[in-house]
mmCIF file of C-alpha atoms in Angstrom:
data_model
loop_
_atom_site.group_PDB
_atom_site.id
_atom_site.type_symbol
_atom_site.label_atom_id
_atom_site.label_comp_id
_atom_site.label_asym_id
_atom_site.label_seq_id
_atom_site.Cartn_x
_atom_site.Cartn_y
_atom_site.Cartn_z
ATOM 1 C CA LYS A 14 229.914 119.698 198.333
ATOM 2 C CA ALA A 15 229.029 116.861 196.029
ATOM 3 C CA GLY A 16 225.758 115.546 196.083
ATOM 4 C CA VAL A 17 224.568 111.824 196.297
ATOM 5 C CA THR A 18 225.511 109.676 193.205
ATOM 6 C CA GLN A 19 223.785 106.722 191.758
ATOM 7 C CA THR A 20 225.282 104.309 189.186
ATOM 8 C CA PRO A 21 224.072 103.148 186.776
ATOM 9 C CA ARG A 22 221.360 105.625 186.005
ATOM 10 C CA TYR A 23 219.666 103.195 184.014
ATOM 11 C CA LEU A 24 219.709 99.323 183.369
ATOM 12 C CA ILE A 25 217.747 96.967 181.351
ATOM 13 C CA LYS A 26 218.013 93.521 182.355
ATOM 14 C CA THR A 27 215.532 90.114 181.757
ATOM 15 C CA ARG A 28 214.042 88.087 184.176
ATOM 16 C CA GLY A 29 215.899 85.821 186.411
ATOM 17 C CA GLN A 30 219.145 87.706 186.328
ATOM 18 C CA GLN A 31 220.749 89.702 188.774
ATOM 19 C CA VAL A 32 221.666 93.319 189.186
ATOM 20 C CA THR A 33 223.751 95.487 191.256
ATOM 21 C CA LEU A 34 223.339 99.235 191.775
ATOM 22 C CA SER A 35 225.824 101.786 193.612
ATOM 23 C CA CYS A 36 225.350 104.645 195.938
ATOM 24 C CA SER A 37 227.850 107.338 197.147
ATOM 25 C CA PRO A 38 226.654 109.558 199.890
ATOM 26 C CA ILE A 39 227.523 113.033 200.564
ATOM 27 C CA SER A 40 231.087 113.069 202.047
ATOM 28 C CA GLY A 41 230.897 112.837 205.877
ATOM 29 C CA HIS A 42 227.544 111.176 205.594
ATOM 30 C CA ARG A 43 227.507 107.601 207.108
ATOM 31 C CA SER A 44 223.413 106.665 206.757
ATOM 32 C CA VAL A 45 222.465 105.401 203.386
ATOM 33 C CA SER A 46 218.959 104.289 202.578
ATOM 34 C CA TRP A 47 217.533 102.911 199.633
ATOM 35 C CA TYR A 48 213.999 103.193 198.482
ATOM 36 C CA GLN A 49 211.943 101.737 195.475
ATOM 37 C CA GLN A 50 209.676 103.571 193.563
ATOM 38 C CA THR A 51 206.796 102.443 191.357
ATOM 39 C CA PRO A 52 203.450 103.753 189.975
ATOM 40 C CA GLY A 53 201.346 101.117 191.904
ATOM 41 C CA GLN A 54 203.001 101.131 195.343
ATOM 42 C CA GLY A 55 204.640 104.381 195.618
ATOM 43 C CA LEU A 56 207.980 105.223 197.355
ATOM 44 C CA GLN A 57 208.615 102.151 199.751
ATOM 45 C CA PHE A 58 211.725 101.650 202.130
ATOM 46 C CA LEU A 59 214.169 98.993 201.365
ATOM 47 C CA PHE A 60 216.698 99.152 203.862
ATOM 48 C CA GLU A 61 219.188 101.564 205.688
ATOM 49 C CA TYR A 62 222.964 101.224 206.371
ATOM 50 C CA PHE A 63 224.766 103.026 209.012
ATOM 51 C CA SER A 64 228.644 102.403 209.774
ATOM 52 C CA GLU A 65 228.472 99.249 207.635
ATOM 53 C CA THR A 66 225.409 97.622 209.883
ATOM 54 C CA GLN A 67 222.278 97.043 208.410
ATOM 55 C CA ARG A 68 220.045 99.172 210.910
ATOM 56 C CA ASN A 69 216.521 98.543 209.207
ATOM 57 C CA LYS A 70 214.794 96.767 206.840
ATOM 58 C CA GLY A 71 211.634 97.024 204.950
ATOM 59 C CA ASN A 72 209.204 94.379 203.718
ATOM 60 C CA PHE A 73 210.859 92.969 200.869
ATOM 61 C CA PRO A 74 211.647 89.530 199.931
ATOM 62 C CA GLY A 75 215.358 88.158 200.531
ATOM 63 C CA ARG A 76 216.157 88.877 196.781
ATOM 64 C CA PHE A 77 216.973 92.286 197.965
ATOM 65 C CA SER A 78 220.023 92.655 199.749
ATOM 66 C CA GLY A 79 222.928 95.525 200.235
ATOM 67 C CA ARG A 80 225.720 96.236 202.124
ATOM 68 C CA GLN A 81 227.794 99.339 203.084
ATOM 69 C CA PHE A 82 231.431 99.830 202.973
ATOM 70 C CA SER A 83 233.977 101.490 205.116
ATOM 71 C CA ASN A 84 233.867 104.499 203.190
ATOM 72 C CA SER A 85 230.052 104.594 203.565
ATOM 73 C CA ARG A 86 229.242 103.727 199.781
ATOM 74 C CA SER A 87 226.679 101.299 199.435
ATOM 75 C CA GLU A 88 225.322 98.721 197.201
ATOM 76 C CA MET A 89 222.221 97.003 196.819
ATOM 77 C CA ASN A 90 221.576 93.637 194.549
ATOM 78 C CA VAL A 91 218.370 92.113 193.604
ATOM 79 C CA SER A 92 218.636 88.120 192.493
ATOM 80 C CA THR A 93 216.340 86.538 190.243
ATOM 81 C CA LEU A 94 214.646 89.506 188.855
ATOM 82 C CA GLU A 95 211.154 89.679 188.346
ATOM 83 C CA LEU A 96 209.027 91.970 186.012
ATOM 84 C CA GLY A 97 207.563 93.504 189.133
ATOM 85 C CA ASP A 98 211.321 94.612 190.080
ATOM 86 C CA SER A 99 210.987 97.247 187.584
ATOM 87 C CA ALA A 100 211.269 100.506 189.278
ATOM 88 C CA LEU A 101 213.233 103.765 190.176
ATOM 89 C CA TYR A 102 215.773 102.959 193.027
ATOM 90 C CA LEU A 103 216.332 105.716 195.192
ATOM 91 C CA CYS A 104 219.545 106.121 197.503
ATOM 92 C CA ALA A 105 219.387 108.522 200.197
ATOM 93 C CA SER A 106 222.313 109.896 202.678
ATOM 94 C CA SER A 107 222.231 111.592 205.844
ATOM 95 C CA LEU A 108 224.587 112.271 208.930
ATOM 96 C CA ALA A 109 222.609 110.810 211.156
ATOM 97 C CA VAL A 110 218.733 109.396 211.793
ATOM 98 C CA GLY A 111 216.029 111.992 211.416
ATOM 99 C CA GLY A 112 218.838 114.254 209.593
ATOM 100 C CA GLY A 113 217.644 115.694 206.254
ATOM 101 C CA ARG A 114 217.887 113.044 203.777
ATOM 102 C CA PHE A 115 219.243 113.670 200.576
ATOM 103 C CA PHE A 116 218.574 111.662 197.748
ATOM 104 C CA GLY A 117 220.196 110.694 194.724
ATOM 105 C CA PRO A 118 219.091 110.697 191.215
ATOM 106 C CA GLY A 119 218.053 107.103 191.002
ATOM 107 C CA THR A 120 218.664 103.904 189.054
ATOM 108 C CA ARG A 121 215.850 103.384 186.758
ATOM 109 C CA LEU A 122 215.699 99.163 186.118
ATOM 110 C CA THR A 123 213.484 98.104 183.494
ATOM 111 C CA VAL A 124 213.227 94.248 183.673
ATOM 112 C CA LEU A 125 211.911 92.345 180.466
ATOM 113 C CA ALA B 987 201.869 101.944 212.078
ATOM 114 C CA GLN B 988 202.742 105.371 210.683
ATOM 115 C CA LYS B 989 200.803 106.485 207.626
ATOM 116 C CA VAL B 990 200.847 109.678 205.360
ATOM 117 C CA THR B 991 198.018 110.917 203.425
ATOM 118 C CA GLN B 992 198.193 113.333 200.611
ATOM 119 C CA ALA B 993 194.483 113.447 199.298
ATOM 120 C CA GLN B 994 195.282 115.412 196.292
ATOM 121 C CA THR B 995 196.358 113.407 193.383
ATOM 122 C CA GLU B 996 196.613 116.324 191.186
ATOM 123 C CA ILE B 997 196.354 119.805 191.113
ATOM 124 C CA SER B 998 196.497 122.384 188.123
ATOM 125 C CA VAL B 999 196.963 126.247 188.669
ATOM 126 C CA VAL B 1000 197.621 129.087 186.570
ATOM 127 C CA GLU B 1001 200.860 130.971 187.222
ATOM 128 C CA LYS B 1002 201.192 133.646 189.923
ATOM 129 C CA GLU B 1003 198.202 131.663 191.856
ATOM 130 C CA ASP B 1004 198.716 130.561 195.430
ATOM 131 C CA VAL B 1005 198.344 126.641 195.756
ATOM 132 C CA THR B 1006 198.528 124.578 199.214
ATOM 133 C CA LEU B 1007 199.319 121.053 199.195
ATOM 134 C CA ASP B 1008 197.573 119.094 201.856
ATOM 135 C CA CYS B 1009 199.387 116.467 203.937
ATOM 136 C CA VAL B 1010 197.877 114.601 206.904
ATOM 137 C CA TYR B 1011 199.777 111.916 209.232
ATOM 138 C CA GLU B 1012 199.496 109.445 211.638
ATOM 139 C CA THR B 1013 201.743 108.101 214.321
ATOM 140 C CA ARG B 1014 201.595 106.915 217.854
ATOM 141 C CA ASP B 1015 205.356 108.679 218.453
ATOM 142 C CA THR B 1016 205.120 111.427 220.339
ATOM 143 C CA THR B 1017 208.443 112.316 218.727
ATOM 144 C CA TYR B 1018 208.886 112.372 215.089
ATOM 145 C CA TYR B 1019 210.057 114.017 212.073
ATOM 146 C CA LEU B 1020 208.140 115.503 208.959
ATOM 147 C CA PHE B 1021 209.570 116.266 205.358
ATOM 148 C CA TRP B 1022 208.528 117.601 202.396
ATOM 149 C CA TYR B 1023 210.218 116.378 198.922
ATOM 150 C CA LYS B 1024 209.927 117.688 195.280
ATOM 151 C CA GLN B 1025 210.116 115.343 192.437
ATOM 152 C CA PRO B 1026 210.477 117.060 189.039
ATOM 153 C CA PRO B 1027 210.330 114.898 185.644
ATOM 154 C CA SER B 1028 214.288 113.891 186.364
ATOM 155 C CA GLY B 1029 213.143 111.732 189.201
ATOM 156 C CA GLU B 1030 215.670 112.883 191.837
ATOM 157 C CA LEU B 1031 213.612 113.813 195.037
ATOM 158 C CA VAL B 1032 214.616 117.418 196.207
ATOM 159 C CA PHE B 1033 214.727 118.050 199.734
ATOM 160 C CA LEU B 1034 212.598 121.157 200.834
ATOM 161 C CA ILE B 1035 211.967 121.023 204.673
ATOM 162 C CA ARG B 1036 212.518 118.980 208.019
ATOM 163 C CA ARG B 1037 210.411 119.750 210.692
ATOM 164 C CA ASN B 1038 210.493 118.412 214.283
ATOM 165 C CA SER B 1039 207.375 117.305 216.025
ATOM 166 C CA PHE B 1040 208.303 119.514 218.943
ATOM 167 C CA ASP B 1041 208.368 122.695 216.595
ATOM 168 C CA GLU B 1042 205.170 124.165 215.728
ATOM 169 C CA GLN B 1043 206.343 127.319 214.458
ATOM 170 C CA ASN B 1044 205.521 127.735 210.791
ATOM 171 C CA GLU B 1045 208.191 128.377 208.175
ATOM 172 C CA ILE B 1046 208.498 130.798 205.405
ATOM 173 C CA SER B 1047 211.428 130.176 202.707
ATOM 174 C CA GLY B 1048 210.861 132.377 199.798
ATOM 175 C CA ARG B 1049 207.676 131.453 198.157
ATOM 176 C CA TYR B 1050 207.327 128.340 200.134
ATOM 177 C CA SER B 1051 205.952 128.249 203.620
ATOM 178 C CA TRP B 1052 204.654 125.253 205.692
ATOM 179 C CA ASN B 1053 201.844 125.235 208.180
ATOM 180 C CA PHE B 1054 202.304 122.331 211.027
ATOM 181 C CA GLN B 1055 199.450 121.632 213.133
ATOM 182 C CA LYS B 1056 199.844 119.059 215.666
ATOM 183 C CA SER B 1057 196.294 119.258 216.995
ATOM 184 C CA THR B 1058 195.076 118.000 213.638
ATOM 185 C CA SER B 1059 198.239 115.975 212.659
ATOM 186 C CA SER B 1060 198.552 118.000 209.536
ATOM 187 C CA PHE B 1061 201.729 119.589 207.690
ATOM 188 C CA ASN B 1062 200.568 121.726 204.764
ATOM 189 C CA PHE B 1063 202.824 123.199 202.216
ATOM 190 C CA THR B 1064 201.785 126.587 200.464
ATOM 191 C CA ILE B 1065 203.622 127.939 197.442
ATOM 192 C CA THR B 1066 202.763 131.738 196.929
ATOM 193 C CA ALA B 1067 202.632 132.967 193.465
ATOM 194 C CA SER B 1068 203.484 129.682 191.527
ATOM 195 C CA GLN B 1069 205.692 129.645 188.643
ATOM 196 C CA VAL B 1070 206.077 127.025 185.991
ATOM 197 C CA VAL B 1071 209.295 125.654 187.169
ATOM 198 C CA ASP B 1072 207.095 124.540 190.400
ATOM 199 C CA SER B 1073 205.611 121.868 188.273
ATOM 200 C CA ALA B 1074 206.715 118.381 189.889
ATOM 201 C CA VAL B 1075 205.030 115.940 192.189
ATOM 202 C CA TYR B 1076 205.601 116.672 196.012
ATOM 203 C CA PHE B 1077 205.723 114.021 198.531
ATOM 204 C CA CYS B 1078 205.035 114.407 202.183
ATOM 205 C CA ALA B 1079 207.014 111.932 204.482
ATOM 206 C CA LEU B 1080 206.949 110.911 208.293
ATOM 207 C CA MET B 1081 209.641 109.309 210.212
ATOM 208 C CA GLU B 1082 209.336 108.352 213.651
ATOM 209 C CA THR B 1083 212.585 108.641 215.885
ATOM 210 C CA SER B 1084 212.148 104.934 216.931
ATOM 211 C CA GLY B 1085 213.028 104.163 213.575
ATOM 212 C CA SER B 1086 214.753 105.500 210.716
ATOM 213 C CA ARG B 1087 212.569 104.866 207.745
ATOM 214 C CA LEU B 1088 210.790 107.416 205.980
ATOM 215 C CA THR B 1089 207.130 106.620 205.121
ATOM 216 C CA PHE B 1090 206.014 108.520 202.124
ATOM 217 C CA GLY B 1091 202.303 109.855 201.119
ATOM 218 C CA GLU B 1092 201.157 108.956 197.549
ATOM 219 C CA GLY B 1093 202.446 112.153 196.213
ATOM 220 C CA THR B 1094 200.608 115.433 194.710
ATOM 221 C CA GLN B 1095 201.047 116.309 191.032
ATOM 222 C CA LEU B 1096 200.901 119.744 190.701
ATOM 223 C CA THR B 1097 200.799 121.413 187.278
ATOM 224 C CA VAL B 1098 201.705 125.233 186.974
ATOM 225 C CA ASN B 1099 200.306 126.286 183.324
ATOM 226 C CA PRO B 1100 201.600 129.863 181.972
#
């Protein structure tokens, strides 16, 4: 069974630009969560989608948004990029709430 | 609010030593899940274990074992006969069943030297 895939793996953007990251969950998994990892703040929850609906959202500004498609694939978008948005963005998929959450390899975003 | 504390920032051991990674958590929920993840230099978080708060049985999987003690709100992880390939950052995490987000500890950098 294929694992969680994330594209692209690396991304370099400049301040003010916007970026879209993609996540394909494990086949059959309907929940997708996003996390941001930085050296200063550690791993922080961004949001979770289940059956195309956002179920939960972390404490991030409105510049961070996401969506989920009918095939459970998810995208997250960050608009008006800031230097502080440089991070590893990790996507996790699970069958249901509380399930073992399996993470993808992450997208490393660098904002210059 | 939930919180996970991993007091050990870095641990360095010599191969074949046993090592225990500590995890202490805080939650007001009576039902919750606890997780351990391994993050090698590649960055991917590798799922190791999920434990339900109702299940206080210790678990052993090969060289890995976990000690869950609800009375002290701790969920410690022991690696027996450590190997160089065990070198990574290890994260403990908590999920309250009333929500769906994982709250992670700060992580423990484990270095196993040959």
